[in-house]
PDB file of C-alpha atoms in Angstrom:
ATOM      1  CA  MET A   7      28.034  -4.864  -2.335  1.00 71.00           C
ATOM      2  CA  ILE A   8      26.549  -1.529  -2.067  1.00 66.00           C
ATOM      3  CA  GLY A   9      23.319  -2.290  -2.668  1.00 70.00           C
ATOM      4  CA  LEU A  10      23.313  -5.024   0.161  1.00 70.00           C
ATOM      5  CA  LEU A  11      25.339  -2.405   2.354  1.00 77.00           C
ATOM      6  CA  ARG A  12      22.260  -0.405   1.914  1.00 81.00           C
ATOM      7  CA  ARG A  13      20.105  -2.839   2.815  1.00 82.00           C
ATOM      8  CA  ILE A  14      21.463  -3.821   5.852  1.00 84.00           C
ATOM      9  CA  TYR A  15      21.710  -0.392   6.783  1.00 87.00           C
ATOM     10  CA  SER A  16      18.001   0.400   5.903  1.00 90.00           C
ATOM     11  CA  ASP A  17      16.697  -2.494   7.696  1.00 90.00           C
ATOM     12  CA  TYR A  18      18.846  -2.678  10.996  1.00 93.00           C
ATOM     13  CA  GLY A  19      20.584   1.073  11.089  1.00 92.00           C
ATOM     14  CA  MET A  20      18.680   3.746   9.990  1.00 94.00           C
ATOM     15  CA  PRO A  21      17.433   6.164  12.583  1.00 96.00           C
ATOM     16  CA  SER A  22      13.341   6.294  13.126  1.00 96.00           C
ATOM     17  CA  ARG A  23      11.690   8.916   9.860  1.00 97.00           C
ATOM     18  CA  LEU A  24       8.603   8.892  12.261  1.00 98.00           C
ATOM     19  CA  CYS A  25       9.800  12.708  13.072  1.00 97.00           C
ATOM     20  CA  MET A  26      10.289  13.516   9.205  1.00 97.00           C
ATOM     21  CA  HIS A  27       6.949  12.390   8.743  1.00 97.00           C
ATOM     22  CA  GLU A  28       5.462  14.516  11.363  1.00 98.00           C
ATOM     23  CA  LYS A  29       7.269  17.466  10.243  1.00 98.00           C
ATOM     24  CA  LEU A  30       5.470  16.869   6.311  1.00 98.00           C
ATOM     25  CA  ILE A  31       2.357  16.370   8.110  1.00 98.00           C
ATOM     26  CA  ARG A  32       2.711  19.222  10.104  1.00 98.00           C
ATOM     27  CA  ALA A  33       3.681  21.435   6.746  1.00 98.00           C
ATOM     28  CA  ALA A  34       0.489  20.172   5.076  1.00 98.00           C
ATOM     29  CA  VAL A  35      -1.148  21.568   7.285  1.00 97.00           C
ATOM     30  CA  ASP A  36       0.270  25.147   7.820  1.00 97.00           C
ATOM     31  CA  ALA A  37       0.354  25.356   3.980  1.00 97.00           C
ATOM     32  CA  GLY A  38      -3.325  24.530   4.021  1.00 97.00           C
ATOM     33  CA  PHE A  39      -3.589  21.154   2.240  1.00 98.00           C
ATOM     34  CA  THR A  40      -6.486  18.621   3.250  1.00 97.00           C
ATOM     35  CA  GLN A  41      -4.528  15.409   3.944  1.00 98.00           C
ATOM     36  CA  THR A  42      -7.392  12.703   3.125  1.00 98.00           C
ATOM     37  CA  SER A  43      -7.853   8.511   2.141  1.00 98.00           C
ATOM     38  CA  VAL A  44      -7.759   7.429  -0.947  1.00 98.00           C
ATOM     39  CA  ARG A  45     -11.732   6.599  -0.724  1.00 98.00           C
ATOM     40  CA  ASP A  46     -12.041  10.138   0.381  1.00 98.00           C
ATOM     41  CA  TYR A  47     -10.509  11.755  -2.390  1.00 98.00           C
ATOM     42  CA  PHE A  48     -11.788   9.350  -5.183  1.00 98.00           C
ATOM     43  CA  ASP A  49     -15.575  10.553  -4.004  1.00 97.00           C
ATOM     44  CA  THR A  50     -14.070  13.926  -4.127  1.00 96.00           C
ATOM     45  CA  VAL A  51     -13.142  12.878  -7.580  1.00 96.00           C
ATOM     46  CA  ARG A  52     -16.212  11.626  -8.335  1.00 95.00           C
ATOM     47  CA  ARG A  53     -18.413  14.421  -7.390  1.00 94.00           C
ATOM     48  CA  GLY A  54     -16.496  16.901 -10.049  1.00 93.00           C
ATOM     49  CA  GLU A  55     -14.665  19.015  -7.046  1.00 90.00           C
ATOM     50  CA  ALA A  56     -10.684  17.442  -7.559  1.00 88.00           C
ATOM     51  CA  ALA A  57      -9.669  20.366  -9.963  1.00 83.00           C
ATOM     52  CA  THR A  58      -9.881  23.024  -7.004  1.00 83.00           C
ATOM     53  CA  SER A  59      -8.968  20.984  -4.261  1.00 85.00           C
ATOM     54  CA  LYS A  60      -5.566  21.069  -2.372  1.00 95.00           C
ATOM     55  CA  VAL A  61      -5.416  17.704  -1.049  1.00 98.00           C
ATOM     56  CA  ILE A  62      -2.171  14.898  -0.087  1.00 98.00           C
ATOM     57  CA  VAL A  63      -3.846  11.625  -0.287  1.00 98.00           C
ATOM     58  CA  HIS A  64      -1.874   9.771   2.447  1.00 98.00           C
ATOM     59  CA  ARG A  65      -1.061   6.135   1.285  1.00 98.00           C
ATOM     60  CA  HIS A  66       0.334   3.727   3.392  1.00 98.00           C
ATOM     61  CA  ASP A  67       1.314  -0.012   2.173  1.00 98.00           C
ATOM     62  CA  ILE A  68       1.424  -2.151   5.337  1.00 98.00           C
ATOM     63  CA  ASP A  69       3.733  -4.933   3.998  1.00 98.00           C
ATOM     64  CA  THR A  70       5.585  -5.564   6.907  1.00 97.00           C
ATOM     65  CA  ASP A  71       5.658  -3.881  10.500  1.00 97.00           C
ATOM     66  CA  LEU A  72       2.411  -3.630  12.979  1.00 98.00           C
ATOM     67  CA  ARG A  73       4.283  -1.776  15.481  1.00 98.00           C
ATOM     68  CA  THR A  74       5.286   1.447  13.085  1.00 98.00           C
ATOM     69  CA  THR A  75       2.235   1.252  11.733  1.00 98.00           C
ATOM     70  CA  ARG A  76       0.517   1.987  15.074  1.00 98.00           C
ATOM     71  CA  LYS A  77       3.182   4.912  15.324  1.00 98.00           C
ATOM     72  CA  LEU A  78       2.119   6.442  11.426  1.00 98.00           C
ATOM     73  CA  PHE A  79      -1.840   6.480  12.996  1.00 98.00           C
ATOM     74  CA  GLU A  80      -1.032   8.005  16.177  1.00 98.00           C
ATOM     75  CA  ILE A  81       0.449  10.770  14.678  1.00 98.00           C
ATOM     76  CA  GLU A  82      -2.094  10.794  12.453  1.00 98.00           C
ATOM     77  CA  LYS A  83      -4.908  11.183  14.968  1.00 98.00           C
ATOM     78  CA  LYS A  84      -2.570  13.990  16.371  1.00 98.00           C
ATOM     79  CA  TYR A  85      -3.490  16.001  13.713  1.00 98.00           C
ATOM     80  CA  GLY A  86      -6.633  15.031  12.885  1.00 98.00           C
ATOM     81  CA  ILE A  87      -5.995  13.660   9.325  1.00 98.00           C
ATOM     82  CA  ARG A  88      -7.201  10.630   7.380  1.00 98.00           C
ATOM     83  CA  ALA A  89      -5.320   8.437   4.859  1.00 98.00           C
ATOM     84  CA  SER A  90      -5.124   4.895   3.586  1.00 98.00           C
ATOM     85  CA  TYR A  91      -4.299   1.774   5.242  1.00 98.00           C
ATOM     86  CA  TYR A  92      -3.581  -1.643   2.864  1.00 98.00           C
ATOM     87  CA  PHE A  93      -2.888  -4.457   4.418  1.00 98.00           C
ATOM     88  CA  ARG A  94      -1.749  -7.724   3.420  1.00 98.00           C
ATOM     89  CA  LEU A  95      -3.210 -11.130   4.401  1.00 98.00           C
ATOM     90  CA  SER A  96       0.136 -11.498   6.228  1.00 97.00           C
ATOM     91  CA  THR A  97      -0.431  -8.267   8.009  1.00 98.00           C
ATOM     92  CA  LEU A  98      -4.017  -7.974   8.955  1.00 98.00           C
ATOM     93  CA  ASP A  99      -4.321  -6.742  12.182  1.00 98.00           C
ATOM     94  CA  PHE A 100      -8.372  -6.783  13.135  1.00 98.00           C
ATOM     95  CA  GLY A 101      -8.395  -4.784  15.616  1.00 98.00           C
ATOM     96  CA  LEU A 102      -6.510  -1.943  14.700  1.00 98.00           C
ATOM     97  CA  MET A 103      -7.874  -1.893  11.242  1.00 98.00           C
ATOM     98  CA  ARG A 104     -11.481  -1.220  13.210  1.00 98.00           C
ATOM     99  CA  GLU A 105      -9.545   1.521  14.846  1.00 98.00           C
ATOM    100  CA  ILE A 106      -8.188   3.339  11.619  1.00 98.00           C
ATOM    101  CA  GLU A 107     -11.912   2.956   9.949  1.00 98.00           C
ATOM    102  CA  GLU A 108     -13.894   4.038  13.709  1.00 98.00           C
ATOM    103  CA  TYR A 109     -11.525   7.120  13.791  1.00 98.00           C
ATOM    104  CA  GLY A 110     -12.575   8.056  10.042  1.00 98.00           C
ATOM    105  CA  SER A 111      -9.238   6.706   8.022  1.00 98.00           C
ATOM    106  CA  GLU A 112      -9.238   3.539   5.675  1.00 98.00           C
ATOM    107  CA  ALA A 113      -8.390  -0.079   6.438  1.00 98.00           C
ATOM    108  CA  ILE A 114      -8.329  -2.023   3.285  1.00 96.00           C
ATOM    109  CA  TYR A 115      -6.820  -4.696   1.230  1.00 98.00           C
ATOM    110  CA  HIS A 116      -3.314  -5.007  -0.457  1.00 98.00           C
ATOM    111  CA  TYR A 117      -3.701  -7.947  -2.756  1.00 98.00           C
ATOM    112  CA  GLU A 118      -1.138 -10.589  -4.114  1.00 98.00           C
ATOM    113  CA  GLU A 119      -3.085 -13.413  -5.003  1.00 98.00           C
ATOM    114  CA  LEU A 120      -1.295 -13.592  -8.590  1.00 98.00           C
ATOM    115  CA  ALA A 121       1.994 -13.637  -6.902  1.00 98.00           C
ATOM    116  CA  SER A 122       0.982 -15.759  -4.372  1.00 98.00           C
ATOM    117  CA  PHE A 123      -0.746 -18.237  -7.216  1.00 98.00           C
ATOM    118  CA  ALA A 124       2.684 -17.946  -9.615  1.00 98.00           C
ATOM    119  CA  LYS A 125       5.060 -19.060  -6.502  1.00 98.00           C
ATOM    120  CA  ARG A 126       2.795 -21.441  -4.820  1.00 97.00           C
ATOM    121  CA  ASN A 127       2.136 -23.546  -8.262  1.00 97.00           C
ATOM    122  CA  LYS A 128       6.127 -23.109  -9.419  1.00 97.00           C
ATOM    123  CA  ILE A 129       5.092 -21.434 -12.327  1.00 98.00           C
ATOM    124  CA  LYS A 130       7.517 -18.816 -13.958  1.00 97.00           C
ATOM    125  CA  ASP A 131       5.936 -18.398 -17.585  1.00 98.00           C
ATOM    126  CA  PRO A 132       4.105 -15.304 -17.542  1.00 97.00           C
ATOM    127  CA  ALA A 133       1.445 -16.261 -20.276  1.00 98.00           C
ATOM    128  CA  LEU A 134       0.555 -19.656 -18.016  1.00 98.00           C
ATOM    129  CA  VAL A 135       0.095 -17.416 -14.873  1.00 98.00           C
ATOM    130  CA  ARG A 136      -2.595 -15.689 -17.476  1.00 97.00           C
ATOM    131  CA  ASN A 137      -3.923 -18.800 -18.571  1.00 98.00           C
ATOM    132  CA  ARG A 138      -4.923 -19.004 -14.723  1.00 98.00           C
ATOM    133  CA  LEU A 139      -6.375 -15.882 -14.436  1.00 98.00           C
ATOM    134  CA  PRO A 140      -9.954 -17.605 -13.559  1.00 98.00           C
ATOM    135  CA  GLU A 141      -8.041 -19.182 -10.541  1.00 98.00           C
ATOM    136  CA  ILE A 142      -6.193 -16.395  -9.152  1.00 98.00           C
ATOM    137  CA  ARG A 143      -9.618 -13.987  -9.378  1.00 98.00           C
ATOM    138  CA  GLU A 144     -11.733 -16.734  -7.905  1.00 98.00           C
ATOM    139  CA  ALA A 145      -8.975 -16.950  -5.081  1.00 98.00           C
ATOM    140  CA  PHE A 146      -9.550 -12.934  -4.693  1.00 98.00           C
ATOM    141  CA  ARG A 147     -13.273 -12.954  -4.776  1.00 98.00           C
ATOM    142  CA  LYS A 148     -12.760 -15.244  -1.820  1.00 98.00           C
ATOM    143  CA  ASN A 149     -10.350 -13.076   0.175  1.00 98.00           C
ATOM    144  CA  PHE A 150     -12.004  -9.961  -0.202  1.00 98.00           C
ATOM    145  CA  HIS A 151     -15.041 -11.124   1.153  1.00 98.00           C
ATOM    146  CA  TRP A 152     -13.322 -13.212   3.825  1.00 98.00           C
ATOM    147  CA  LEU A 153     -11.978 -10.080   4.788  1.00 98.00           C
ATOM    148  CA  GLU A 154     -15.301  -7.707   4.350  1.00 98.00           C
ATOM    149  CA  GLN A 155     -16.799 -10.547   6.534  1.00 97.00           C
ATOM    150  CA  HIS A 156     -14.244 -10.357   9.349  1.00 97.00           C
ATOM    151  CA  LEU A 157     -13.943  -6.592   9.009  1.00 97.00           C
ATOM    152  CA  GLY A 158     -17.256  -5.829   9.572  1.00 97.00           C
ATOM    153  CA  LYS A 159     -16.731  -2.741   6.387  1.00 95.00           C
ATOM    154  CA  LYS A 160     -17.585  -2.610   3.526  1.00 96.00           C
ATOM    155  CA  LEU A 161     -14.289  -2.288   1.159  1.00 97.00           C
ATOM    156  CA  ARG A 162     -14.725   0.163  -1.472  1.00 98.00           C
ATOM    157  CA  THR A 163     -10.888   0.507  -2.694  1.00 98.00           C
ATOM    158  CA  VAL A 164      -7.932  -1.736  -2.876  1.00 98.00           C
ATOM    159  CA  ALA A 165      -4.274  -1.347  -3.840  1.00 98.00           C
ATOM    160  CA  GLY A 166      -2.040  -3.902  -5.431  1.00 98.00           C
ATOM    161  CA  HIS A 167       0.952  -5.388  -3.488  1.00 98.00           C
ATOM    162  CA  GLY A 168       4.727  -5.008  -5.937  1.00 96.00           C
ATOM    163  CA  ASP A 169       6.312  -8.735  -5.077  1.00 96.00           C
ATOM    164  CA  PHE A 170       9.453 -10.292  -6.722  1.00 96.00           C
ATOM    165  CA  ALA A 171       7.644 -12.330  -8.294  1.00 97.00           C
ATOM    166  CA  ASN A 172       5.427  -9.665 -10.195  1.00 97.00           C
ATOM    167  CA  ARG A 173       9.008  -8.311 -11.367  1.00 96.00           C
ATOM    168  CA  ARG A 174      10.344 -11.345 -12.074  1.00 96.00           C
ATOM    169  CA  LEU A 175       6.830 -11.935 -14.304  1.00 97.00           C
ATOM    170  CA  LYS A 176       6.530  -8.864 -15.677  1.00 97.00           C
ATOM    171  CA  LEU A 177       2.901  -8.986 -14.539  1.00 97.00           C
ATOM    172  CA  ASN A 178       1.252  -6.537 -11.803  1.00 98.00           C
ATOM    173  CA  ASN A 179      -1.239  -7.957  -8.935  1.00 98.00           C
ATOM    174  CA  THR A 180      -3.536  -5.091 -11.028  1.00 98.00           C
ATOM    175  CA  GLU A 181      -4.151  -7.709 -13.819  1.00 98.00           C
ATOM    176  CA  ILE A 182      -6.442  -9.577 -11.531  1.00 98.00           C
ATOM    177  CA  LEU A 183      -8.837  -6.575 -11.470  1.00 98.00           C
ATOM    178  CA  ALA A 184      -9.174  -5.894 -15.028  1.00 97.00           C
ATOM    179  CA  ASP A 185     -12.555  -8.001 -15.211  1.00 97.00           C
ATOM    180  CA  ARG A 186     -15.003  -5.676 -15.043  1.00 96.00           C
ATOM    181  CA  GLN A 187     -17.588  -8.089 -13.353  1.00 97.00           C
ATOM    182  CA  LEU A 188     -15.032  -8.974 -10.423  1.00 98.00           C
ATOM    183  CA  ARG A 189     -15.080  -5.468  -9.678  1.00 98.00           C
ATOM    184  CA  GLU A 190     -18.922  -5.106  -9.902  1.00 97.00           C
ATOM    185  CA  ASP A 191     -19.219  -8.655  -7.711  1.00 97.00           C
ATOM    186  CA  CYS A 192     -17.609  -7.098  -4.943  1.00 98.00           C
ATOM    187  CA  GLY A 193     -18.624  -3.746  -5.378  1.00 98.00           C
ATOM    188  CA  ILE A 194     -14.495  -1.920  -5.386  1.00 98.00           C
ATOM    189  CA  GLU A 195     -14.791   1.299  -6.850  1.00 98.00           C
ATOM    190  CA  CYS A 196     -11.357   2.518  -6.884  1.00 98.00           C
ATOM    191  CA  GLU A 197      -7.991   0.741  -7.125  1.00 98.00           C
ATOM    192  CA  ALA A 198      -5.018   2.281  -6.253  1.00 98.00           C
ATOM    193  CA  TYR A 199      -3.860   2.404  -9.613  1.00 97.00           C
ATOM    194  CA  ASP A 200      -6.866   3.036 -11.971  1.00 98.00           C
ATOM    195  CA  ARG A 201      -6.417   6.063 -14.266  1.00 97.00           C
ATOM    196  CA  ASP A 202      -9.531   7.405 -12.958  1.00 96.00           C
ATOM    197  CA  LEU A 203      -7.758   8.244  -9.622  1.00 97.00           C
ATOM    198  CA  LEU A 204      -4.372   8.749 -10.926  1.00 97.00           C
ATOM    199  CA  ASP A 205      -5.558  11.338 -13.407  1.00 97.00           C
ATOM    200  CA  HIS A 206      -6.775  13.698 -10.489  1.00 97.00           C
ATOM    201  CA  ILE A 207      -2.843  13.644  -8.951  1.00 97.00           C
ATOM    202  CA  ASP A 208      -0.087  15.825  -9.902  1.00 97.00           C
ATOM    203  CA  MET A 209       2.850  14.381  -8.305  1.00 97.00           C
ATOM    204  CA  TYR A 210       2.918  10.944  -7.112  1.00 98.00           C
ATOM    205  CA  ILE A 211       5.054  10.578  -4.801  1.00 98.00           C
ATOM    206  CA  ALA A 212       6.677   6.939  -3.108  1.00 98.00           C
ATOM    207  CA  ASP A 213       9.101   6.451  -0.134  1.00 97.00           C
ATOM    208  CA  ARG A 214      12.342   4.857  -0.800  1.00 95.00           C
ATOM    209  CA  PRO A 215      15.510   3.226   1.153  1.00 93.00           C
ATOM    210  CA  PRO A 216      17.662   5.582   2.283  1.00 93.00           C
ATOM    211  CA  PRO A 217      19.884   7.433   0.482  1.00 92.00           C
ATOM    212  CA  GLN A 218      17.147   8.943  -1.438  1.00 93.00           C
ATOM    213  CA  TYR A 219      14.285   8.756   0.710  1.00 96.00           C
ATOM    214  CA  TYR A 220      11.632   9.929  -1.476  1.00 97.00           C
ATOM    215  CA  TRP A 221      11.313   9.219  -5.073  1.00 97.00           C
ATOM    216  CA  PRO A 222      11.184  11.636  -7.246  1.00 97.00           C
ATOM    217  CA  THR A 223      11.717  14.176  -4.793  1.00 97.00           C
ATOM    218  CA  SER A 224      10.524  14.457  -1.152  1.00 97.00           C
ATOM    219  CA  PRO A 225       6.303  16.140  -0.589  1.00 96.00           C
ATOM    220  CA  LEU A 226       8.734  19.239   1.237  1.00 96.00           C
ATOM    221  CA  ASN A 227      10.335  20.351  -2.202  1.00 96.00           C
ATOM    222  CA  VAL A 228       6.656  20.629  -4.295  1.00 96.00           C
ATOM    223  CA  MET A 229       4.155  21.842  -1.823  1.00 95.00           C
ATOM    224  CA  GLY A 230       4.053  24.942  -2.924  1.00 90.00           C
ATOM    225  CA  VAL A 231       4.170  23.500  -6.788  1.00 94.00           C
ATOM    226  CA  HIS A 232       1.396  21.367  -6.843  1.00 96.00           C
ATOM    227  CA  SER A 233      -1.577  21.087  -5.310  1.00 96.00           C
ATOM    228  CA  ARG A 234      -2.977  17.353  -5.633  1.00 98.00           C
ATOM    229  CA  ILE A 235      -0.411  14.936  -4.417  1.00 98.00           C
ATOM    230  CA  CYS A 236      -0.310  11.211  -3.466  1.00 98.00           C
ATOM    231  CA  LEU A 237       1.979  10.193  -1.066  1.00 98.00           C
ATOM    232  CA  VAL A 238       2.674   6.449  -0.905  1.00 98.00           C
ATOM    233  CA  THR A 239       4.440   5.036   2.635  1.00 98.00           C
ATOM    234  CA  HIS A 240       5.625   1.835   3.540  1.00 98.00           C
ATOM    235  CA  PRO A 241       6.516   1.482   7.932  1.00 98.00           C
ATOM    236  CA  ARG A 242       9.562  -0.110   6.953  1.00 96.00           C
ATOM    237  CA  GLN A 243      10.335   3.146   5.172  1.00 96.00           C
ATOM    238  CA  VAL A 244       9.539   4.753   8.246  1.00 97.00           C
ATOM    239  CA  GLU A 245      10.794   2.998  11.207  1.00 97.00           C
ATOM    240  CA  THR A 246      13.588   0.045  11.343  1.00 96.00           C
ATOM    241  CA  ASN A 247      12.119  -3.407  13.032  1.00 96.00           C
ATOM    242  CA  TRP A 248      14.663  -6.034  14.045  1.00 94.00           C
ATOM    243  CA  LYS A 249      12.401  -8.663  14.387  1.00 95.00           C
ATOM    244  CA  GLU A 250       9.775  -8.181  11.507  1.00 96.00           C
ATOM    245  CA  ASN A 251      12.220  -6.875   8.579  1.00 94.00           C
ATOM    246  CA  THR A 252      15.007 -10.218   9.794  1.00 95.00           C
ATOM    247  CA  LYS A 253      11.690 -12.564   9.302  1.00 95.00           C
ATOM    248  CA  ASP A 254      10.798 -10.732   5.865  1.00 95.00           C
ATOM    249  CA  ASN A 255      13.644 -11.605   4.343  1.00 93.00           C
ATOM    250  CA  LEU A 256      14.088 -15.008   5.826  1.00 94.00           C
ATOM    251  CA  PHE A 257      10.712 -15.448   3.976  1.00 93.00           C
ATOM    252  CA  ARG A 258      11.858 -13.698   1.011  1.00 93.00           C
ATOM    253  CA  VAL A 259      15.283 -15.998   0.387  1.00 92.00           C
ATOM    254  CA  TYR A 260      12.679 -18.904   1.372  1.00 93.00           C
ATOM    255  CA  GLU A 261      10.495 -18.015  -1.571  1.00 94.00           C
ATOM    256  CA  SER A 262      12.888 -17.195  -3.740  1.00 93.00           C
ATOM    257  CA  VAL A 263      14.465 -20.759  -3.760  1.00 93.00           C
ATOM    258  CA  THR A 264      11.571 -22.482  -3.154  1.00 94.00           C
ATOM    259  CA  TRP A 265       9.704 -21.404  -6.297  1.00 96.00           C
TER     260      TRP A 265
END
């Protein structure tokens, strides 16, 4: 019951936390941090310059709510910082994505073909899902190239989405990109969960629903302790959007019942 009440508060009653996001950005600016995208930071890693970086890598997973996504983008433009925005197929907005890219931030793919395939084909056995990975990878390849074509931009990084189906199956969408040939064919240089990236991050922080808000701690608590921080945020955890949250909640119930 407590969990349900917290979810209702998070989705429908939580005050906007946009001011907190701006406060974090401003504090990082004042502390001398570069604030950048996954793509740009990975370039720094490959050049061998990450060890001396004082950086916050901003990663936004756009699971829902394009309205708040736009607000996050406007705040970041105000301070001249860069970020990565990972869009699901269900949240694509090519106009906004092109604006993000033209500004210098990154608008790319938040993929979930493994979970989608399992739900669509009513497969609940992880071994059977793994047996179908060639089909799943082909679906990813088609979606990836379709997205590049419509965006008119070469995509260099991606990030796997975490779905309730992944948790039940105990299989991550990242298994799709365990295939080196697929990465080469698509020109993917970095998956946001790659060790080649995360080994150059000192503190990985992700937002959470209230009352926790950040896990394992707020970025404000570690800016004077760690130099290389990755901050993962979701529009849903920043500001409530009744329409989008209700639509997403109902669709998840539908998927749970029909899977």
